Short mmCIF file of C-alpha atoms in Angstrom, two decimals:
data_model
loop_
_atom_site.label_atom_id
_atom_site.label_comp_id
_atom_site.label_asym_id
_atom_site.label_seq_id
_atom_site.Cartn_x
_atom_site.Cartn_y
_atom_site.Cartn_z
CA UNK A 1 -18.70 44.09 20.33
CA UNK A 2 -21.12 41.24 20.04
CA UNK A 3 -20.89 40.71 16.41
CA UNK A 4 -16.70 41.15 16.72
CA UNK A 5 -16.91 38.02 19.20
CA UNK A 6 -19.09 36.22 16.32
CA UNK A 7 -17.09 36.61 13.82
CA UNK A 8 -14.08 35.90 15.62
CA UNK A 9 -15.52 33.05 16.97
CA UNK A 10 -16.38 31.87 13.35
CA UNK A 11 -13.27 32.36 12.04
CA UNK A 12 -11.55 30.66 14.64
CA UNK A 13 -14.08 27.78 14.03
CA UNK A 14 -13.40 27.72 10.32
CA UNK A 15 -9.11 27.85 10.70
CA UNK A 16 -9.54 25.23 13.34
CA UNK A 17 -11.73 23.20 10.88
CA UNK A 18 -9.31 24.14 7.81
CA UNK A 19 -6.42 22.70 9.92
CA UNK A 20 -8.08 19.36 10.61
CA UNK A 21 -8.73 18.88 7.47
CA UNK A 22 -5.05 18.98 5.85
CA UNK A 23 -4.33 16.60 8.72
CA UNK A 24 -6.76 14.09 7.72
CA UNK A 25 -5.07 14.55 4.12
CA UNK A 26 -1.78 13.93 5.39
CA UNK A 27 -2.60 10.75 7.83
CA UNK A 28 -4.27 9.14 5.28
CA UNK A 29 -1.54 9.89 2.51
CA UNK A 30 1.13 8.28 5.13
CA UNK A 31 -0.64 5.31 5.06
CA UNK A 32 -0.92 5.08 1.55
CA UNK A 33 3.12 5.99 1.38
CA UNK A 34 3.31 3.13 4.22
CA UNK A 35 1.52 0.91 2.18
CA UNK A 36 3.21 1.31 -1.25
CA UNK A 37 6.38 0.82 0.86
CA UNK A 38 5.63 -2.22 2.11
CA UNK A 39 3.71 -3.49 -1.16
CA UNK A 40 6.38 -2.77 -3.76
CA UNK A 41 10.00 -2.99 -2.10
CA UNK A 42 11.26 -6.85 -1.87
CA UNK A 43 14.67 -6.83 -0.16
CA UNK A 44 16.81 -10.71 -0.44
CA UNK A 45 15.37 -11.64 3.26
CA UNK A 46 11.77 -11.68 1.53
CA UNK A 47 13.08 -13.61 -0.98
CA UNK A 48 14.70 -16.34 1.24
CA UNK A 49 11.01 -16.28 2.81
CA UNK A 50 8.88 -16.89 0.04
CA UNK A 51 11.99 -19.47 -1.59
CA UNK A 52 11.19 -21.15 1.96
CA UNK A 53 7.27 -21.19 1.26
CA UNK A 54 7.70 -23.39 -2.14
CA UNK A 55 9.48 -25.78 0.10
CA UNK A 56 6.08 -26.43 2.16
CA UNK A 57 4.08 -29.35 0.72
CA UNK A 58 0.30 -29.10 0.42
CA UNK A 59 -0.16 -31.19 3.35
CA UNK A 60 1.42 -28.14 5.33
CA UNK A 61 -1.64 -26.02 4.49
CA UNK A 62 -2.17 -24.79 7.82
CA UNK A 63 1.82 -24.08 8.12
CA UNK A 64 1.28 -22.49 4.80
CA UNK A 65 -1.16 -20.20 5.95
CA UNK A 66 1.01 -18.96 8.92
CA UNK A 67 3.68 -18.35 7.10
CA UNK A 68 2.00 -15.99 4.62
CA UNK A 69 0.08 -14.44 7.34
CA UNK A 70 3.39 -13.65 9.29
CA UNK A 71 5.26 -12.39 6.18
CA UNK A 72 2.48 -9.70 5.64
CA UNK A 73 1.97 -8.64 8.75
CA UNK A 74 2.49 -5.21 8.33
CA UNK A 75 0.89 -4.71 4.86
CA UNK A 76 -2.33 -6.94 6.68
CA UNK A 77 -2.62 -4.27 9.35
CA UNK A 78 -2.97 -1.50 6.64
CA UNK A 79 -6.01 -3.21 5.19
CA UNK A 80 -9.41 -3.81 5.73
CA UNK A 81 -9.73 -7.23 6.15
CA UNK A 82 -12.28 -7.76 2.62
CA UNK A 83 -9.26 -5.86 0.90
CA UNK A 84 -6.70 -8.03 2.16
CA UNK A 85 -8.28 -11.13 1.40
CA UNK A 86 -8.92 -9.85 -2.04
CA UNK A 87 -4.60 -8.98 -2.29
CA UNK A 88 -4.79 -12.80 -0.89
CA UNK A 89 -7.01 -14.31 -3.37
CA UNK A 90 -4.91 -12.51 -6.77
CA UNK A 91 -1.94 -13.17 -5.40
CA UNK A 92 -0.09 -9.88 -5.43
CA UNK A 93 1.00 -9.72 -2.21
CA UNK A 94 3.79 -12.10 -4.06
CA UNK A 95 3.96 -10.96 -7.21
CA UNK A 96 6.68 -9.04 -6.68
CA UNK A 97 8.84 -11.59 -4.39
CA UNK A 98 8.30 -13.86 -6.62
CA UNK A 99 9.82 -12.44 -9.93
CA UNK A 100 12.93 -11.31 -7.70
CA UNK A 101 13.16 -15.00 -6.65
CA UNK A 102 12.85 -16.03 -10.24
CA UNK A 103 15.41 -13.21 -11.49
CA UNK A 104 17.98 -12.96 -8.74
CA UNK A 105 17.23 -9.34 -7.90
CA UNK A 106 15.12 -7.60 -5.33
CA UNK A 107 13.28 -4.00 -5.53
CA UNK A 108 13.59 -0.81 -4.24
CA UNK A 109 11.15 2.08 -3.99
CA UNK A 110 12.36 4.90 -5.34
CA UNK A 111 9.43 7.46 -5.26
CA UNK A 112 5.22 7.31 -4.44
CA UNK A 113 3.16 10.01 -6.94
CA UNK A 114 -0.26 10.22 -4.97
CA UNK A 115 -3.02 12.40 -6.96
CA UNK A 116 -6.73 13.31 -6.58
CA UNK A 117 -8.03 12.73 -3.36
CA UNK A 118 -11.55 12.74 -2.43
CA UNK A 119 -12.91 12.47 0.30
CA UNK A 120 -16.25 10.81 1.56
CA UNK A 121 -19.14 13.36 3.18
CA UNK A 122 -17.88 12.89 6.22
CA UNK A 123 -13.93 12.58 5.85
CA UNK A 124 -13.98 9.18 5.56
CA UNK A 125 -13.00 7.99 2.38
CA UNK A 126 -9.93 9.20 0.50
CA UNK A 127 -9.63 8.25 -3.10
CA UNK A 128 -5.78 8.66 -4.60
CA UNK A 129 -4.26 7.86 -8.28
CA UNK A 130 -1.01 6.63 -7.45
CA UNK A 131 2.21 6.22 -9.22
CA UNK A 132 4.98 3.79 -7.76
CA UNK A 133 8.35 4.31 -9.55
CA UNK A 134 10.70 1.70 -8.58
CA UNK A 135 14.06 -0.17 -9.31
CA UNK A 136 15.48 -3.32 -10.15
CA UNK A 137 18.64 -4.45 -8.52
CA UNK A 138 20.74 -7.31 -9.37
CA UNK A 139 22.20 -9.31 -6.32
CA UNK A 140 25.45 -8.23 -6.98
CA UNK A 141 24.17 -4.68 -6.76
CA UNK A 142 23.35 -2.87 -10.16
CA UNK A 143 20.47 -1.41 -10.98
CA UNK A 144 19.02 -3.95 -13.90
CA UNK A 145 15.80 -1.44 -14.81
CA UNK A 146 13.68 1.42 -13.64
CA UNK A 147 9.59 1.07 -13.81
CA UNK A 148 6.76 2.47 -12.43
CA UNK A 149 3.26 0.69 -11.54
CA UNK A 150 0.34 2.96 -11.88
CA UNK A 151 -3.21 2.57 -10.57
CA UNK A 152 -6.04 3.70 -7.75
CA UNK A 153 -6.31 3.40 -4.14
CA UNK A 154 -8.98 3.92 -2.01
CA UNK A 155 -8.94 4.26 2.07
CA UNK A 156 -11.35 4.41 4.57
CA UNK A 157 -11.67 4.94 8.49
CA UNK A 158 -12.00 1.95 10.27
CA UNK A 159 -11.99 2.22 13.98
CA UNK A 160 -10.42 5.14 13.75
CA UNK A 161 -7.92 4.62 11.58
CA UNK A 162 -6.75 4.90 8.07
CA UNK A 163 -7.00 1.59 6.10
CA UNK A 164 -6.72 1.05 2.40
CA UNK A 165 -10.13 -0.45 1.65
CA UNK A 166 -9.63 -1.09 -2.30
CA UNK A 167 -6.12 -1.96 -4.61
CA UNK A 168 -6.35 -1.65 -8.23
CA UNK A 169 -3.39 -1.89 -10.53
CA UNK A 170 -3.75 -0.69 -14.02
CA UNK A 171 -0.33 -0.83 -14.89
CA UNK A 172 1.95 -3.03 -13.73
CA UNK A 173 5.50 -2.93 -14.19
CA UNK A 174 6.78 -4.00 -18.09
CA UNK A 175 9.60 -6.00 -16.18
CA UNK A 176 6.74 -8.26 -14.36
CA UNK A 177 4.51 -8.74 -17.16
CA UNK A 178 6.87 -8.68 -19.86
#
């Protein structure tokens, strides 16, 4: 009887650890989804925003700063804050804005390919290769071109929460670097 309760008790233990662990899979893949979301789609109201930030002149620095702050809001509370100031300091929080602004179109997320997660010693860390396919849309509607951007992301718990820690790109879409 003793040894049934043991083993009962162990598996119990192990399904109950088993189940926690595809949960910290899927949390930490929803904020990568959420993240890519936010990241890649550019809609004609971001547009109009960053149109309205060449408008600022340098002496509006501080004005500047607010703006770009408030327009990434969301995508800012995803990161850590070294990994945000890094997206800050290359610029791609506006790469894509800005070739819609230049090309009258905006972009649309069409699907997020996450692959090969691992995860730190103590569930901390979750490493993913991603693939962002996405499309091109004129402003009258059409779809101009389909592309994909392909690279690694890396998140980590910070205060309890999911946060991507690291942003690498190795291929960017032909249509922006073309």
């Amino acid at each position: 009887m003793k040894k049934t309760v043991i083993l009962f008790t162990l598996c119990l233990s192990l399904f109950i650890m088993a189940g926690c662990d595809k949960s910290v899979d899927n949390d930490s893949q929803a904020v990568a989804e959420k993240f890519f979301m936010e990241m890649y789609t550019v809609d004609k109201e971001e547009v109009e925003k960053y149109n309205n930030f060449l408008d600022l002149r340098p002496a509006d620095e501080k004005e500047f700063a607010e703006a770009i702050e408030a327009n990434d809001e969301v995508i800012k509370s995803l990161m850590t804050n070294r990994a945000y100031n890094v997206l800050l300091k290359n610029r791609q929080n506006f790469m894509f804005t800005q070739h819609c602004a230049l090309n009258n179109c905006t972009i649309q997320v069409m699907d997020v390919d996450l692959s090969g997660k691992e995860s730190g010693a103590e569930e901390n860390k979750a490493d993913y290769n991603f693939e962002v396919k996405i499309q091109f849309i004129s402003n009258d509607g059409s779809v101009l071109q389909d592309d994909s951007a392909k690279g690694q992301l890396r998140l980590e718990r910070e205060d309890n929460e999911w946060k991507v820690s690291d942003y690498r790109v190795f291929e960017y879409p032909k249509t922006i670097v073309n």
